[in-house]
């Protein structure tokens, strides 16, 4: 078993006692850091950055040099899988991610490439191995993927969407085709996360950014079911340690009880729910990750500390809390405020663990 100098994050995910609440931030490596922008410039563009393991390693480590974070997250993107399936990912300035060949019909689904982890996604695995070497046991490394539903939204819409008209049109008109698509994506996600685990990811997270766009009935059938399929296909132990799984359905707090039955160790929360209420609803079944509003980082240090204290008090004493933002850190946030947030979590959480 690899020696970890700080395993508070892994312990909290499994509901084990810790000395203080662990903290990391979604999108902790990103455009709010000037050093990230410098490395991205060196790479030429975002995709090149993801596909060059040395540079992906560099930006993964950058936030750890500035802040006292309890976890590192692989620098990559959820859209690497659809790219490897042959859709042709590109990023156009100001528009976000786009696909050259979005999925338009059942035939496109049948013709999807099943990506290989060694070759098509080998650059991700090389980054995972390199980051682990570079971390040298400092903190654990999180691997990740998108949920099948969230990946399907991008693959059918051809990019980001406001109303999901194409992907919902397909779901309602041809649910059989939608299931075929989600099933194919889920199989690739299983291979992808298992390969990340074998290369050294010590916990994994499934981002279901658009789960909250579905009706309750459809959430279960088209999103949660496929996350369950993935969880049951994952390697749950590696290098003598359990590999915890977190699922995060943004806008999905109304379905926490169902999520707690998914087999996940931890549920990610967006900022809309009171974390104490969420804890009452799921009991000790799963840990909770969250959930400060990312926009709070635009406030004063005093207001940020007050909010951290409020969330800690709401969760209360005991185990099973990983502090995080309720979604990714915004690009115009002052990094000094991120430091205030992280230090406040450590300092103010100690009494809850004594
Ligand atoms: O957390 C981290 O530091 C790890 C890196 C990470 C990125 N994307 C880097 C990134 C992670 C975990 C993701 C996941 C991701 N990607 C999600 C799920 C999480 C979420 O935010 O809901 C989604 C939906 C995507 C798809 C995606 N990638 C979008 C919509 C965009 C554009 C958004 C924007 O802010 O412009 C990206 C690009 C992207 N992924 C950036 C980063 C740092 C910005 C790219 C840049 O440097 O210009």
GROMACS .gro file of C-alpha atoms and ligand atoms in nm:
model
  402
    1UNK     CA    1   0.000   0.000   0.000
    2UNK     CA    2   0.137   0.342  -0.096
    3UNK     CA    3   0.210   0.565   0.198
    4UNK     CA    4  -0.010   0.873   0.197
    5UNK     CA    5   0.105   1.171   0.401
    6UNK     CA    6  -0.249   1.310   0.410
    7UNK     CA    7  -0.541   1.068   0.374
    8UNK     CA    8  -0.809   1.277   0.544
    9UNK     CA    9  -1.000   1.306   0.214
   10UNK     CA   10  -1.019   0.928   0.159
   11UNK     CA   11  -1.117   0.872   0.523
   12UNK     CA   12  -1.397   1.130   0.511
   13UNK     CA   13  -1.536   0.973   0.192
   14UNK     CA   14  -1.567   0.646   0.380
   15UNK     CA   15  -1.719   0.806   0.692
   16UNK     CA   16  -1.407   0.743   0.902
   17UNK     CA   17  -1.281   0.983   1.174
   18UNK     CA   18  -1.052   1.270   1.075
   19UNK     CA   19  -0.880   1.554   1.262
   20UNK     CA   20  -1.042   1.826   1.050
   21UNK     CA   21  -1.276   1.844   0.752
   22UNK     CA   22  -1.092   1.784   0.424
   23UNK     CA   23  -1.141   2.034   0.142
   24UNK     CA   24  -1.080   2.062  -0.233
   25UNK     CA   25  -1.248   2.270  -0.503
   26UNK     CA   26  -1.417   2.159  -0.822
   27UNK     CA   27  -1.216   2.308  -1.112
   28UNK     CA   28  -0.934   2.391  -0.871
   29UNK     CA   29  -0.693   2.398  -1.165
   30UNK     CA   30  -0.830   2.659  -1.400
   31UNK     CA   31  -0.845   3.008  -1.539
   32UNK     CA   32  -0.871   3.191  -1.204
   33UNK     CA   33  -0.501   3.104  -1.155
   34UNK     CA   34  -0.250   3.316  -1.352
   35UNK     CA   35  -0.006   3.023  -1.354
   36UNK     CA   36  -0.274   2.806  -1.522
   37UNK     CA   37  -0.323   3.070  -1.790
   38UNK     CA   38   0.054   3.078  -1.849
   39UNK     CA   39   0.076   2.699  -1.893
   40UNK     CA   40  -0.232   2.697  -2.118
   41UNK     CA   41  -0.065   2.961  -2.333
   42UNK     CA   42   0.247   2.746  -2.353
   43UNK     CA   43   0.028   2.451  -2.463
   44UNK     CA   44  -0.145   2.660  -2.731
   45UNK     CA   45  -0.498   2.556  -2.637
   46UNK     CA   46  -0.702   2.369  -2.379
   47UNK     CA   47  -0.715   2.035  -2.562
   48UNK     CA   48  -0.340   2.034  -2.618
   49UNK     CA   49  -0.302   2.095  -2.245
   50UNK     CA   50  -0.519   1.791  -2.169
   51UNK     CA   51  -0.334   1.577  -2.423
   52UNK     CA   52   0.020   1.660  -2.306
   53UNK     CA   53   0.079   1.461  -1.983
   54UNK     CA   54   0.369   1.681  -1.863
   55UNK     CA   55   0.155   1.995  -1.889
   56UNK     CA   56  -0.157   1.828  -1.745
   57UNK     CA   57   0.060   1.723  -1.450
   58UNK     CA   58   0.196   2.075  -1.410
   59UNK     CA   59  -0.151   2.234  -1.389
   60UNK     CA   60  -0.286   1.959  -1.161
   61UNK     CA   61  -0.014   2.043  -0.909
   62UNK     CA   62  -0.042   2.425  -0.936
   63UNK     CA   63  -0.331   2.476  -0.691
   64UNK     CA   64  -0.156   2.247  -0.438
   65UNK     CA   65   0.145   2.477  -0.438
   66UNK     CA   66  -0.075   2.773  -0.343
   67UNK     CA   67  -0.332   2.618  -0.111
   68UNK     CA   68  -0.352   2.359   0.167
   69UNK     CA   69  -0.579   2.127  -0.034
   70UNK     CA   70  -0.655   1.771   0.077
   71UNK     CA   71  -0.687   1.622  -0.272
   72UNK     CA   72  -0.560   1.666  -0.627
   73UNK     CA   73  -0.790   1.613  -0.925
   74UNK     CA   74  -0.664   1.489  -1.259
   75UNK     CA   75  -0.651   1.773  -1.509
   76UNK     CA   76  -0.860   1.661  -1.803
   77UNK     CA   77  -1.218   1.696  -1.923
   78UNK     CA   78  -1.534   1.484  -1.927
   79UNK     CA   79  -1.549   1.520  -2.307
   80UNK     CA   80  -1.238   1.309  -2.371
   81UNK     CA   81  -1.461   1.001  -2.408
   82UNK     CA   82  -1.692   1.137  -2.680
   83UNK     CA   83  -1.381   1.271  -2.853
   84UNK     CA   84  -1.227   0.922  -2.846
   85UNK     CA   85  -1.559   0.781  -2.975
   86UNK     CA   86  -1.500   0.976  -3.295
   87UNK     CA   87  -1.710   1.292  -3.254
   88UNK     CA   88  -1.425   1.541  -3.306
   89UNK     CA   89  -1.408   1.768  -3.001
   90UNK     CA   90  -1.296   2.126  -3.038
   91UNK     CA   91  -1.326   2.442  -2.829
   92UNK     CA   92  -1.417   2.766  -2.997
   93UNK     CA   93  -1.337   3.085  -2.809
   94UNK     CA   94  -1.632   3.208  -2.603
   95UNK     CA   95  -1.856   2.921  -2.714
   96UNK     CA   96  -1.732   2.634  -2.499
   97UNK     CA   97  -1.699   2.276  -2.624
   98UNK     CA   98  -1.827   2.174  -2.970
   99UNK     CA   99  -1.837   1.848  -3.168
  100UNK     CA  100  -1.769   1.829  -3.541
  101UNK     CA  101  -1.986   1.519  -3.579
  102UNK     CA  102  -2.270   1.519  -3.321
  103UNK     CA  103  -2.504   1.222  -3.293
  104UNK     CA  104  -2.813   1.274  -3.505
  105UNK     CA  105  -2.977   0.935  -3.536
  106UNK     CA  106  -2.974   0.568  -3.438
  107UNK     CA  107  -2.723   0.487  -3.709
  108UNK     CA  108  -2.472   0.732  -3.562
  109UNK     CA  109  -2.511   0.551  -3.229
  110UNK     CA  110  -2.448   0.212  -3.391
  111UNK     CA  111  -2.137   0.347  -3.562
  112UNK     CA  112  -1.976   0.493  -3.249
  113UNK     CA  113  -1.617   0.383  -3.195
  114UNK     CA  114  -1.554   0.188  -2.873
  115UNK     CA  115  -1.242   0.367  -2.749
  116UNK     CA  116  -0.935   0.182  -2.626
  117UNK     CA  117  -0.786   0.299  -2.300
  118UNK     CA  118  -0.423   0.225  -2.395
  119UNK     CA  119  -0.429   0.408  -2.725
  120UNK     CA  120  -0.725   0.642  -2.778
  121UNK     CA  121  -0.721   0.757  -2.415
  122UNK     CA  122  -0.361   0.667  -2.337
  123UNK     CA  123  -0.274   1.033  -2.281
  124UNK     CA  124  -0.514   1.043  -1.983
  125UNK     CA  125  -0.359   0.732  -1.830
  126UNK     CA  126  -0.009   0.871  -1.885
  127UNK     CA  127  -0.114   1.187  -1.702
  128UNK     CA  128  -0.259   0.987  -1.410
  129UNK     CA  129   0.068   0.791  -1.370
  130UNK     CA  130   0.281   1.103  -1.398
  131UNK     CA  131   0.069   1.301  -1.148
  132UNK     CA  132   0.090   1.015  -0.898
  133UNK     CA  133   0.468   1.012  -0.929
  134UNK     CA  134   0.484   1.388  -0.891
  135UNK     CA  135   0.249   1.391  -0.589
  136UNK     CA  136   0.466   1.135  -0.413
  137UNK     CA  137   0.196   1.062  -0.152
  138UNK     CA  138   0.132   1.427  -0.063
  139UNK     CA  139  -0.249   1.397  -0.108
  140UNK     CA  140  -0.471   1.146  -0.290
  141UNK     CA  141  -0.550   1.182  -0.661
  142UNK     CA  142  -0.912   1.196  -0.782
  143UNK     CA  143  -0.997   1.047  -1.123
  144UNK     CA  144  -1.323   1.137  -1.294
  145UNK     CA  145  -1.566   1.098  -1.577
  146UNK     CA  146  -1.894   1.248  -1.693
  147UNK     CA  147  -2.214   1.053  -1.635
  148UNK     CA  148  -2.357   0.883  -1.943
  149UNK     CA  149  -2.656   1.122  -1.949
  150UNK     CA  150  -2.437   1.432  -1.920
  151UNK     CA  151  -2.202   1.306  -2.192
  152UNK     CA  152  -2.503   1.222  -2.410
  153UNK     CA  153  -2.632   1.580  -2.381
  154UNK     CA  154  -2.310   1.714  -2.533
  155UNK     CA  155  -2.291   1.436  -2.794
  156UNK     CA  156  -2.645   1.490  -2.924
  157UNK     CA  157  -2.663   1.869  -2.885
  158UNK     CA  158  -2.317   1.909  -3.040
  159UNK     CA  159  -2.207   2.130  -2.750
  160UNK     CA  160  -2.352   2.312  -2.450
  161UNK     CA  161  -2.725   2.369  -2.452
  162UNK     CA  162  -2.984   2.578  -2.269
  163UNK     CA  163  -3.298   2.373  -2.332
  164UNK     CA  164  -3.165   2.029  -2.436
  165UNK     CA  165  -3.417   2.018  -2.720
  166UNK     CA  166  -3.229   1.767  -2.938
  167UNK     CA  167  -3.130   1.523  -2.667
  168UNK     CA  168  -3.470   1.538  -2.497
  169UNK     CA  169  -3.639   1.506  -2.836
  170UNK     CA  170  -3.447   1.182  -2.887
  171UNK     CA  171  -3.520   1.063  -2.532
  172UNK     CA  172  -3.896   1.114  -2.570
  173UNK     CA  173  -3.930   1.007  -2.934
  174UNK     CA  174  -3.693   0.715  -2.940
  175UNK     CA  175  -3.613   0.599  -2.585
  176UNK     CA  176  -3.472   0.273  -2.721
  177UNK     CA  177  -3.204   0.463  -2.914
  178UNK     CA  178  -3.130   0.676  -2.607
  179UNK     CA  179  -3.080   0.363  -2.398
  180UNK     CA  180  -2.850   0.218  -2.662
  181UNK     CA  181  -2.643   0.536  -2.653
  182UNK     CA  182  -2.631   0.553  -2.272
  183UNK     CA  183  -2.539   0.187  -2.250
  184UNK     CA  184  -2.248   0.230  -2.491
  185UNK     CA  185  -2.123   0.535  -2.304
  186UNK     CA  186  -2.156   0.357  -1.967
  187UNK     CA  187  -1.943   0.065  -2.092
  188UNK     CA  188  -1.670   0.306  -2.200
  189UNK     CA  189  -1.691   0.498  -1.871
  190UNK     CA  190  -1.643   0.171  -1.678
  191UNK     CA  191  -1.329   0.094  -1.880
  192UNK     CA  192  -1.212   0.453  -1.847
  193UNK     CA  193  -1.248   0.481  -1.470
  194UNK     CA  194  -1.105   0.133  -1.410
  195UNK     CA  195  -0.802   0.226  -1.622
  196UNK     CA  196  -0.762   0.548  -1.422
  197UNK     CA  197  -0.779   0.344  -1.101
  198UNK     CA  198  -0.522   0.096  -1.230
  199UNK     CA  199  -0.292   0.385  -1.320
  200UNK     CA  200  -0.322   0.536  -0.972
  201UNK     CA  201  -0.648   0.730  -0.919
  202UNK     CA  202  -0.729   0.679  -0.549
  203UNK     CA  203  -1.092   0.798  -0.561
  204UNK     CA  204  -1.325   0.860  -0.855
  205UNK     CA  205  -1.603   1.107  -0.918
  206UNK     CA  206  -1.885   1.097  -1.174
  207UNK     CA  207  -2.000   1.443  -1.285
  208UNK     CA  208  -2.369   1.442  -1.374
  209UNK     CA  209  -2.384   1.812  -1.449
  210UNK     CA  210  -2.714   1.790  -1.637
  211UNK     CA  211  -2.900   1.525  -1.432
  212UNK     CA  212  -3.108   1.807  -1.281
  213UNK     CA  213  -3.256   1.885  -1.625
  214UNK     CA  214  -3.458   1.562  -1.617
  215UNK     CA  215  -3.799   1.479  -1.468
  216UNK     CA  216  -3.794   1.253  -1.163
  217UNK     CA  217  -3.901   0.950  -1.364
  218UNK     CA  218  -3.644   1.017  -1.635
  219UNK     CA  219  -3.366   1.092  -1.387
  220UNK     CA  220  -3.394   0.741  -1.250
  221UNK     CA  221  -3.431   0.572  -1.586
  222UNK     CA  222  -3.182   0.770  -1.794
  223UNK     CA  223  -2.926   0.905  -1.551
  224UNK     CA  224  -2.910   0.734  -1.211
  225UNK     CA  225  -2.950   0.383  -1.356
  226UNK     CA  226  -2.643   0.425  -1.572
  227UNK     CA  227  -2.438   0.565  -1.284
  228UNK     CA  228  -2.542   0.255  -1.087
  229UNK     CA  229  -2.430   0.035  -1.375
  230UNK     CA  230  -2.093   0.210  -1.374
  231UNK     CA  231  -2.050   0.182  -0.997
  232UNK     CA  232  -2.120  -0.190  -1.005
  233UNK     CA  233  -1.859  -0.234  -1.281
  234UNK     CA  234  -1.581  -0.048  -1.101
  235UNK     CA  235  -1.276  -0.189  -0.935
  236UNK     CA  236  -1.346  -0.086  -0.575
  237UNK     CA  237  -1.015  -0.177  -0.424
  238UNK     CA  238  -0.662  -0.104  -0.542
  239UNK     CA  239  -0.319  -0.109  -0.382
  240UNK     CA  240  -0.468  -0.237  -0.054
  241UNK     CA  241  -0.722   0.045  -0.017
  242UNK     CA  242  -1.087   0.098  -0.101
  243UNK     CA  243  -1.141   0.334  -0.394
  244UNK     CA  244  -1.435   0.558  -0.296
  245UNK     CA  245  -1.685   0.671  -0.558
  246UNK     CA  246  -1.867   1.007  -0.553
  247UNK     CA  247  -2.164   1.091  -0.775
  248UNK     CA  248  -2.270   1.451  -0.829
  249UNK     CA  249  -2.600   1.535  -0.998
  250UNK     CA  250  -2.615   1.911  -1.018
  251UNK     CA  251  -2.970   2.025  -0.951
  252UNK     CA  252  -3.045   1.677  -0.818
  253UNK     CA  253  -3.088   1.736  -0.445
  254UNK     CA  254  -3.453   1.626  -0.457
  255UNK     CA  255  -3.334   1.272  -0.535
  256UNK     CA  256  -3.077   1.220  -0.257
  257UNK     CA  257  -3.249   0.911  -0.112
  258UNK     CA  258  -3.236   0.734  -0.449
  259UNK     CA  259  -2.874   0.842  -0.500
  260UNK     CA  260  -2.783   0.704  -0.157
  261UNK     CA  261  -2.896   0.359  -0.278
  262UNK     CA  262  -2.671   0.371  -0.586
  263UNK     CA  263  -2.367   0.206  -0.432
  264UNK     CA  264  -2.173   0.535  -0.424
  265UNK     CA  265  -1.974   0.617  -0.110
  266UNK     CA  266  -2.039   0.989  -0.133
  267UNK     CA  267  -2.292   1.229  -0.288
  268UNK     CA  268  -2.191   1.569  -0.423
  269UNK     CA  269  -2.429   1.853  -0.333
  270UNK     CA  270  -2.483   2.178  -0.517
  271UNK     CA  271  -2.539   2.490  -0.304
  272UNK     CA  272  -2.919   2.491  -0.311
  273UNK     CA  273  -2.973   2.247  -0.022
  274UNK     CA  274  -2.892   2.295   0.346
  275UNK     CA  275  -2.625   2.032   0.413
  276UNK     CA  276  -2.773   1.948   0.757
  277UNK     CA  277  -3.104   1.865   0.593
  278UNK     CA  278  -2.925   1.651   0.334
  279UNK     CA  279  -2.744   1.467   0.614
  280UNK     CA  280  -3.074   1.395   0.791
  281UNK     CA  281  -3.214   1.252   0.469
  282UNK     CA  282  -2.928   1.012   0.390
  283UNK     CA  283  -2.813   0.926   0.744
  284UNK     CA  284  -2.486   0.737   0.762
  285UNK     CA  285  -2.540   0.559   0.434
  286UNK     CA  286  -2.312   0.790   0.236
  287UNK     CA  287  -2.072   1.078   0.290
  288UNK     CA  288  -2.158   1.425   0.156
  289UNK     CA  289  -1.940   1.658  -0.049
  290UNK     CA  290  -2.014   2.027  -0.070
  291UNK     CA  291  -2.161   2.274  -0.075
  292UNK     CA  292  -2.068   2.644  -0.063
  293UNK     CA  293  -2.202   2.861  -0.345
  294UNK     CA  294  -1.899   2.925  -0.574
  295UNK     CA  295  -2.010   3.289  -0.602
  296UNK     CA  296  -1.943   3.331  -0.228
  297UNK     CA  297  -1.575   3.358  -0.330
  298UNK     CA  298  -1.656   3.703  -0.468
  299UNK     CA  299  -1.746   3.817  -0.115
  300UNK     CA  300  -1.516   3.955   0.156
  301UNK     CA  301  -1.289   3.722   0.361
  302UNK     CA  302  -1.518   3.782   0.662
  303UNK     CA  303  -1.830   3.678   0.471
  304UNK     CA  304  -1.652   3.368   0.329
  305UNK     CA  305  -1.545   3.260   0.678
  306UNK     CA  306  -1.897   3.316   0.807
  307UNK     CA  307  -2.042   3.097   0.535
  308UNK     CA  308  -1.786   2.820   0.601
  309UNK     CA  309  -1.878   2.834   0.973
  310UNK     CA  310  -2.249   2.816   0.885
  311UNK     CA  311  -2.207   2.508   0.664
  312UNK     CA  312  -1.986   2.331   0.923
  313UNK     CA  313  -2.244   2.403   1.193
  314UNK     CA  314  -2.525   2.283   0.972
  315UNK     CA  315  -2.347   1.952   0.900
  316UNK     CA  316  -2.265   1.924   1.269
  317UNK     CA  317  -2.026   1.699   1.458
  318UNK     CA  318  -1.906   1.370   1.321
  319UNK     CA  319  -1.773   1.211   1.009
  320UNK     CA  320  -1.853   1.192   0.642
  321UNK     CA  321  -1.813   1.551   0.519
  322UNK     CA  322  -1.579   1.659   0.240
  323UNK     CA  323  -1.596   2.036   0.205
  324UNK     CA  324  -1.620   2.169  -0.149
  325UNK     CA  325  -1.794   2.432  -0.358
  326UNK     CA  326  -2.139   2.344  -0.490
  327UNK     CA  327  -1.998   2.366  -0.845
  328UNK     CA  328  -1.676   2.472  -1.018
  329UNK     CA  329  -1.481   2.780  -0.908
  330UNK     CA  330  -1.551   3.079  -1.136
  331UNK     CA  331  -1.277   3.215  -1.358
  332UNK     CA  332  -1.288   3.573  -1.223
  333UNK     CA  333  -1.242   3.478  -0.856
  334UNK     CA  334  -0.940   3.623  -0.673
  335UNK     CA  335  -0.716   3.326  -0.574
  336UNK     CA  336  -0.657   3.493  -0.234
  337UNK     CA  337  -1.025   3.434  -0.156
  338UNK     CA  338  -0.988   3.065  -0.240
  339UNK     CA  339  -0.710   3.054   0.020
  340UNK     CA  340  -0.936   3.221   0.280
  341UNK     CA  341  -1.201   2.955   0.207
  342UNK     CA  342  -0.964   2.656   0.233
  343UNK     CA  343  -0.789   2.778   0.549
  344UNK     CA  344  -1.124   2.857   0.712
  345UNK     CA  345  -1.248   2.501   0.654
  346UNK     CA  346  -0.944   2.354   0.830
  347UNK     CA  347  -0.934   2.603   1.114
  348UNK     CA  348  -1.306   2.617   1.192
  349UNK     CA  349  -1.376   2.243   1.153
  350UNK     CA  350  -1.143   2.115   1.425
  351UNK     CA  351  -1.402   2.143   1.709
  352UNK     CA  352  -1.642   1.924   1.509
  353UNK     CA  353  -1.393   1.635   1.512
  354UNK     CA  354  -1.281   1.636   1.875
  355LIG     O1  355  -1.151   2.023  -1.136
  355LIG     C1  356  -1.043   2.032  -1.202
  355LIG     O2  357  -0.954   2.115  -1.174
  355LIG     C2  358  -1.016   1.927  -1.308
  355LIG     C3  359  -1.040   1.967  -1.441
  355LIG     C4  360  -1.179   1.963  -1.504
  355LIG     C5  361  -1.205   2.037  -1.621
  355LIG     N1  362  -1.329   2.004  -1.665
  355LIG     C6  363  -1.113   2.133  -1.682
  355LIG     C7  364  -1.166   2.236  -1.774
  355LIG     C8  365  -1.293   1.888  -1.475
  355LIG     C9  366  -1.321   1.796  -1.359
  355LIG    C10  367  -1.388   1.915  -1.580
  355LIG    C11  368  -1.519   1.849  -1.589
  355LIG    C12  369  -1.618   1.901  -1.683
  355LIG     N2  370  -1.599   1.943  -1.812
  355LIG    C13  371  -1.758   1.906  -1.657
  355LIG    C14  372  -1.824   1.855  -1.530
  355LIG    C15  373  -1.809   1.950  -1.417
  355LIG    C16  374  -1.892   2.075  -1.432
  355LIG     O3  375  -1.830   2.182  -1.442
  355LIG     O4  376  -2.014   2.064  -1.429
  355LIG    C17  377  -1.821   1.957  -1.772
  355LIG    C18  378  -1.969   1.982  -1.790
  355LIG    C19  379  -1.719   1.980  -1.870
  355LIG    C20  380  -1.737   2.026  -2.010
  355LIG    C21  381  -1.666   2.153  -2.033
  355LIG     N3  382  -1.528   2.167  -2.041
  355LIG    C22  383  -1.722   2.281  -2.052
  355LIG    C23  384  -1.871   2.312  -2.051
  355LIG    C24  385  -1.616   2.371  -2.069
  355LIG    C25  386  -1.622   2.518  -2.097
  355LIG    C26  387  -1.654   2.586  -1.970
  355LIG    C27  388  -1.578   2.713  -1.952
  355LIG     O5  389  -1.567   2.750  -1.833
  355LIG     O6  390  -1.531   2.770  -2.049
  355LIG    C28  391  -1.495   2.299  -2.057
  355LIG    C29  392  -1.359   2.354  -2.064
  355LIG    C30  393  -1.274   2.337  -1.943
  355LIG     N4  394  -1.257   2.219  -1.875
  355LIG    C31  395  -1.189   2.434  -1.884
  355LIG    C32  396  -1.121   2.372  -1.779
  355LIG    C33  397  -1.015   2.431  -1.690
  355LIG    C34  398  -1.172   2.577  -1.933
  355LIG    C35  399  -1.086   2.566  -2.054
  355LIG    C36  400  -0.994   2.681  -2.077
  355LIG     O7  401  -0.881   2.682  -2.022
  355LIG     O8  402  -1.033   2.767  -2.156
   0.00000   0.00000   0.00000
